[in-house]
PDB file of C-alpha atoms in Angstrom:
ATOM      1  CA  UNK A  20       8.973 -43.239 -52.738  1.00  0.00           C
ATOM      2  CA  UNK A  21       7.223 -39.949 -51.869  1.00  0.00           C
ATOM      3  CA  UNK A  22       5.184 -40.121 -48.588  1.00  0.00           C
ATOM      4  CA  UNK A  23       3.545 -37.731 -46.180  1.00  0.00           C
ATOM      5  CA  UNK A  24       2.542 -35.200 -48.768  1.00  0.00           C
ATOM      6  CA  UNK A  25       1.351 -31.919 -47.218  1.00  0.00           C
ATOM      7  CA  UNK A  26       1.219 -28.235 -48.002  1.00  0.00           C
ATOM      8  CA  UNK A  27       3.745 -25.893 -46.469  1.00  0.00           C
ATOM      9  CA  UNK A  28       1.248 -24.333 -44.342  1.00  0.00           C
ATOM     10  CA  UNK A  29       0.444 -27.675 -42.816  1.00  0.00           C
ATOM     11  CA  UNK A  30       4.113 -28.293 -42.155  1.00  0.00           C
ATOM     12  CA  UNK A  31       4.402 -24.887 -40.481  1.00  0.00           C
ATOM     13  CA  UNK A  32       1.191 -25.586 -38.387  1.00  0.00           C
ATOM     14  CA  UNK A  33       2.318 -28.877 -37.379  1.00  0.00           C
ATOM     15  CA  UNK A  34       5.744 -27.526 -36.166  1.00  0.00           C
ATOM     16  CA  UNK A  35       3.965 -24.685 -34.248  1.00  0.00           C
ATOM     17  CA  UNK A  36       1.281 -26.648 -32.761  1.00  0.00           C
ATOM     18  CA  UNK A  37       3.231 -27.380 -29.416  1.00  0.00           C
ATOM     19  CA  UNK A  38       4.277 -23.860 -29.041  1.00  0.00           C
ATOM     20  CA  UNK A  39       0.633 -22.539 -29.846  1.00  0.00           C
ATOM     21  CA  UNK A  40      -0.525 -24.784 -26.974  1.00  0.00           C
ATOM     22  CA  UNK A  41       1.843 -23.615 -24.584  1.00  0.00           C
ATOM     23  CA  UNK A  42       0.995 -19.965 -25.385  1.00  0.00           C
ATOM     24  CA  UNK A  43      -2.737 -20.871 -24.957  1.00  0.00           C
ATOM     25  CA  UNK A  44      -1.952 -22.299 -21.635  1.00  0.00           C
ATOM     26  CA  UNK A  45       0.105 -19.346 -20.601  1.00  0.00           C
ATOM     27  CA  UNK A  46      -2.715 -17.029 -21.707  1.00  0.00           C
ATOM     28  CA  UNK A  47      -5.429 -19.078 -19.706  1.00  0.00           C
ATOM     29  CA  UNK A  48      -3.277 -19.231 -16.521  1.00  0.00           C
ATOM     30  CA  UNK A  49      -2.599 -15.433 -16.929  1.00  0.00           C
ATOM     31  CA  UNK A  50      -6.326 -14.635 -17.126  1.00  0.00           C
ATOM     32  CA  UNK A  51      -6.739 -17.034 -14.104  1.00  0.00           C
ATOM     33  CA  UNK A  52      -4.231 -15.268 -12.147  1.00  0.00           C
ATOM     34  CA  UNK A  53      -5.691 -11.861 -12.945  1.00  0.00           C
ATOM     35  CA  UNK A  54      -9.005 -13.099 -11.836  1.00  0.00           C
ATOM     36  CA  UNK A  55      -7.427 -14.311  -8.591  1.00  0.00           C
ATOM     37  CA  UNK A  56      -5.677 -11.243  -8.084  1.00  0.00           C
ATOM     38  CA  UNK A  57      -8.838  -9.260  -8.415  1.00  0.00           C
ATOM     39  CA  UNK A  58     -10.545 -11.489  -5.890  1.00  0.00           C
ATOM     40  CA  UNK A  59      -7.782 -11.397  -3.515  1.00  0.00           C
ATOM     41  CA  UNK A  60      -7.496  -7.553  -3.680  1.00  0.00           C
ATOM     42  CA  UNK A  61     -11.362  -7.386  -3.300  1.00  0.00           C
ATOM     43  CA  UNK A  62     -10.954  -9.199  -0.182  1.00  0.00           C
ATOM     44  CA  UNK A  63      -8.124  -7.391   1.233  1.00  0.00           C
ATOM     45  CA  UNK A  64      -9.781  -4.084   0.713  1.00  0.00           C
ATOM     46  CA  UNK A  65     -13.076  -5.238   1.913  1.00  0.00           C
ATOM     47  CA  UNK A  66     -11.414  -6.553   5.033  1.00  0.00           C
ATOM     48  CA  UNK A  67      -9.589  -3.275   5.580  1.00  0.00           C
ATOM     49  CA  UNK A  68     -12.911  -1.305   5.064  1.00  0.00           C
ATOM     50  CA  UNK A  69     -14.486  -3.589   7.814  1.00  0.00           C
ATOM     51  CA  UNK A  70     -11.908  -2.855  10.325  1.00  0.00           C
ATOM     52  CA  UNK A  71     -11.968   0.960   9.479  1.00  0.00           C
ATOM     53  CA  UNK A  72     -15.761   1.147   9.263  1.00  0.00           C
ATOM     54  CA  UNK A  73     -16.111   3.165  12.416  1.00  0.00           C
ATOM     55  CA  UNK A  74     -13.514   5.511  11.389  1.00  0.00           C
ATOM     56  CA  UNK A  75     -15.275   6.103   8.234  1.00  0.00           C
ATOM     57  CA  UNK A  76     -18.442   6.696  10.178  1.00  0.00           C
ATOM     58  CA  UNK A  77     -16.609   9.318  12.309  1.00  0.00           C
ATOM     59  CA  UNK A  78     -15.171  10.942   9.240  1.00  0.00           C
ATOM     60  CA  UNK A  79     -18.735  11.378   7.659  1.00  0.00           C
ATOM     61  CA  UNK A  80     -20.129  12.557  10.929  1.00  0.00           C
ATOM     62  CA  UNK A  81     -17.435  15.280  11.211  1.00  0.00           C
ATOM     63  CA  UNK A  82     -18.223  16.518   7.740  1.00  0.00           C
ATOM     64  CA  UNK A  83     -16.232  14.497   5.352  1.00  0.00           C
ATOM     65  CA  UNK A  84     -17.871  14.022   1.925  1.00  0.00           C
ATOM     66  CA  UNK A  85     -18.631  10.444   0.818  1.00  0.00           C
ATOM     67  CA  UNK A  86     -16.486  11.082  -2.255  1.00  0.00           C
ATOM     68  CA  UNK A  87     -13.355  11.719   0.070  1.00  0.00           C
ATOM     69  CA  UNK A  88     -14.220   8.550   1.889  1.00  0.00           C
ATOM     70  CA  UNK A  89     -14.348   6.683  -1.378  1.00  0.00           C
ATOM     71  CA  UNK A  90     -11.202   8.268  -2.537  1.00  0.00           C
ATOM     72  CA  UNK A  91      -9.449   6.979   0.607  1.00  0.00           C
ATOM     73  CA  UNK A  92     -10.473   3.380  -0.030  1.00  0.00           C
ATOM     74  CA  UNK A  93      -9.579   3.631  -3.828  1.00  0.00           C
ATOM     75  CA  UNK A  94      -6.229   5.272  -2.914  1.00  0.00           C
ATOM     76  CA  UNK A  95      -5.564   2.182  -0.631  1.00  0.00           C
ATOM     77  CA  UNK A  96      -6.458  -0.270  -3.391  1.00  0.00           C
ATOM     78  CA  UNK A  97      -4.458   1.741  -5.985  1.00  0.00           C
ATOM     79  CA  UNK A  98      -1.274   1.661  -3.588  1.00  0.00           C
ATOM     80  CA  UNK A  99      -1.767  -2.104  -3.363  1.00  0.00           C
ATOM     81  CA  UNK A 100      -1.854  -2.441  -7.079  1.00  0.00           C
ATOM     82  CA  UNK A 101       1.224  -0.152  -7.633  1.00  0.00           C
ATOM     83  CA  UNK A 102       3.112  -2.219  -5.261  1.00  0.00           C
ATOM     84  CA  UNK A 103       2.251  -5.364  -6.954  1.00  0.00           C
ATOM     85  CA  UNK A 104       2.937  -3.780 -10.411  1.00  0.00           C
ATOM     86  CA  UNK A 105       6.420  -2.628  -9.126  1.00  0.00           C
ATOM     87  CA  UNK A 106       7.216  -6.146  -7.798  1.00  0.00           C
ATOM     88  CA  UNK A 107       6.024  -7.754 -10.980  1.00  0.00           C
ATOM     89  CA  UNK A 108       8.148  -5.352 -13.196  1.00  0.00           C
ATOM     90  CA  UNK A 109      11.171  -6.144 -11.069  1.00  0.00           C
ATOM     91  CA  UNK A 110      10.716  -9.943 -11.386  1.00  0.00           C
ATOM     92  CA  UNK A 111       9.914  -9.990 -15.190  1.00  0.00           C
ATOM     93  CA  UNK A 112      13.540  -9.368 -15.895  1.00  0.00           C
ATOM     94  CA  UNK A 113      14.851 -12.685 -14.720  1.00  0.00           C
ATOM     95  CA  UNK A 114      11.571 -14.426 -15.842  1.00  0.00           C
ATOM     96  CA  UNK A 115      11.935 -12.981 -19.320  1.00  0.00           C
ATOM     97  CA  UNK A 116      14.716 -15.395 -20.222  1.00  0.00           C
ATOM     98  CA  UNK A 117      12.695 -18.452 -19.110  1.00  0.00           C
ATOM     99  CA  UNK A 118       9.728 -17.498 -21.041  1.00  0.00           C
ATOM    100  CA  UNK A 119      11.661 -16.495 -24.110  1.00  0.00           C
ATOM    101  CA  UNK A 120      11.235 -20.163 -25.410  1.00  0.00           C
ATOM    102  CA  UNK A 121       7.269 -20.108 -25.019  1.00  0.00           C
ATOM    103  CA  UNK A 122       6.916 -16.755 -26.940  1.00  0.00           C
ATOM    104  CA  UNK A 123       6.542 -16.807 -30.844  1.00  0.00           C
ATOM    105  CA  UNK A 124       7.220 -13.603 -32.519  1.00  0.00           C
ATOM    106  CA  UNK A 125       7.101 -11.499 -29.286  1.00  0.00           C
ATOM    107  CA  UNK A 126      10.364 -10.402 -27.700  1.00  0.00           C
ATOM    108  CA  UNK A 127      11.242 -11.413 -24.036  1.00  0.00           C
ATOM    109  CA  UNK A 128      10.972  -7.740 -22.755  1.00  0.00           C
ATOM    110  CA  UNK A 129       7.977  -6.524 -24.999  1.00  0.00           C
ATOM    111  CA  UNK A 130       7.259  -2.871 -24.192  1.00  0.00           C
ATOM    112  CA  UNK A 131       3.509  -3.295 -24.910  1.00  0.00           C
ATOM    113  CA  UNK A 132       3.093  -6.008 -22.415  1.00  0.00           C
ATOM    114  CA  UNK A 133       5.292  -4.441 -19.831  1.00  0.00           C
ATOM    115  CA  UNK A 134       3.157  -1.077 -20.134  1.00  0.00           C
ATOM    116  CA  UNK A 135      -0.253  -2.771 -20.531  1.00  0.00           C
ATOM    117  CA  UNK A 136       0.104  -5.224 -17.552  1.00  0.00           C
ATOM    118  CA  UNK A 137       0.475  -2.488 -14.801  1.00  0.00           C
ATOM    119  CA  UNK A 138      -2.414  -0.467 -16.326  1.00  0.00           C
ATOM    120  CA  UNK A 139      -4.680  -3.614 -16.404  1.00  0.00           C
ATOM    121  CA  UNK A 140      -3.772  -4.367 -12.854  1.00  0.00           C
ATOM    122  CA  UNK A 141      -4.396  -0.836 -11.689  1.00  0.00           C
ATOM    123  CA  UNK A 142      -7.735  -1.003 -13.556  1.00  0.00           C
ATOM    124  CA  UNK A 143      -8.778  -4.138 -11.907  1.00  0.00           C
ATOM    125  CA  UNK A 144      -7.781  -3.007  -8.525  1.00  0.00           C
ATOM    126  CA  UNK A 145      -9.789   0.077  -8.754  1.00  0.00           C
ATOM    127  CA  UNK A 146     -12.773  -1.973 -10.068  1.00  0.00           C
ATOM    128  CA  UNK A 147     -12.211  -4.423  -7.043  1.00  0.00           C
ATOM    129  CA  UNK A 148     -12.054  -1.569  -4.600  1.00  0.00           C
ATOM    130  CA  UNK A 149     -15.212   0.132  -5.858  1.00  0.00           C
ATOM    131  CA  UNK A 150     -17.700  -2.027  -3.915  1.00  0.00           C
ATOM    132  CA  UNK A 151     -15.949  -1.537  -0.662  1.00  0.00           C
ATOM    133  CA  UNK A 152     -15.425   2.062  -1.271  1.00  0.00           C
ATOM    134  CA  UNK A 153     -19.149   2.642  -1.973  1.00  0.00           C
ATOM    135  CA  UNK A 154     -19.905   0.707   1.283  1.00  0.00           C
ATOM    136  CA  UNK A 155     -17.405   2.811   3.193  1.00  0.00           C
ATOM    137  CA  UNK A 156     -18.970   5.977   1.856  1.00  0.00           C
ATOM    138  CA  UNK A 157     -22.577   4.901   3.071  1.00  0.00           C
ATOM    139  CA  UNK A 158     -21.292   4.525   6.642  1.00  0.00           C
ATOM    140  CA  UNK A 159     -24.100   5.740   8.864  1.00  0.00           C
ATOM    141  CA  UNK A 160     -22.560   8.344  11.229  1.00  0.00           C
ATOM    142  CA  UNK A 161     -25.544   7.901  13.678  1.00  0.00           C
ATOM    143  CA  UNK A 162     -24.905   4.147  14.206  1.00  0.00           C
ATOM    144  CA  UNK A 163     -21.106   4.906  14.693  1.00  0.00           C
ATOM    145  CA  UNK A 164     -21.525   7.583  17.165  1.00  0.00           C
ATOM    146  CA  UNK A 165     -24.132   5.459  19.086  1.00  0.00           C
ATOM    147  CA  UNK A 166     -21.728   2.479  19.351  1.00  0.00           C
ATOM    148  CA  UNK A 167     -18.865   4.862  20.548  1.00  0.00           C
TER     149      UNK A 167
END
């Protein structure tokens, strides 16, 4: 007897359901890791700016433009992001084989992903460093000199 009659699309969907769930979970965890990286980078840059706040005040007192001070802080955040991207690109090669079973229709070394991820990380790093950079550029030289 004929049983369990379904269309071909239903069979394909049924067979890909577990793989789609894993892909969705990987995407959710990737988004959460980007958010945590952003928060961690913000905390690190903010802490570094707090430690160097007197230095920034002295720089401004000696004639540094606020844009240069912002550039210092954003450069620090950018260097952190570049170091993290380099480490991630080195570690993607051994992880590619393990993730290949989870990927559907994407190669394990997808050039688009390998280019887009560091660019996204750099953009997130600069965005996370923007608030501490603006705070450093507003350092009051009078308060800094008074405390010296």
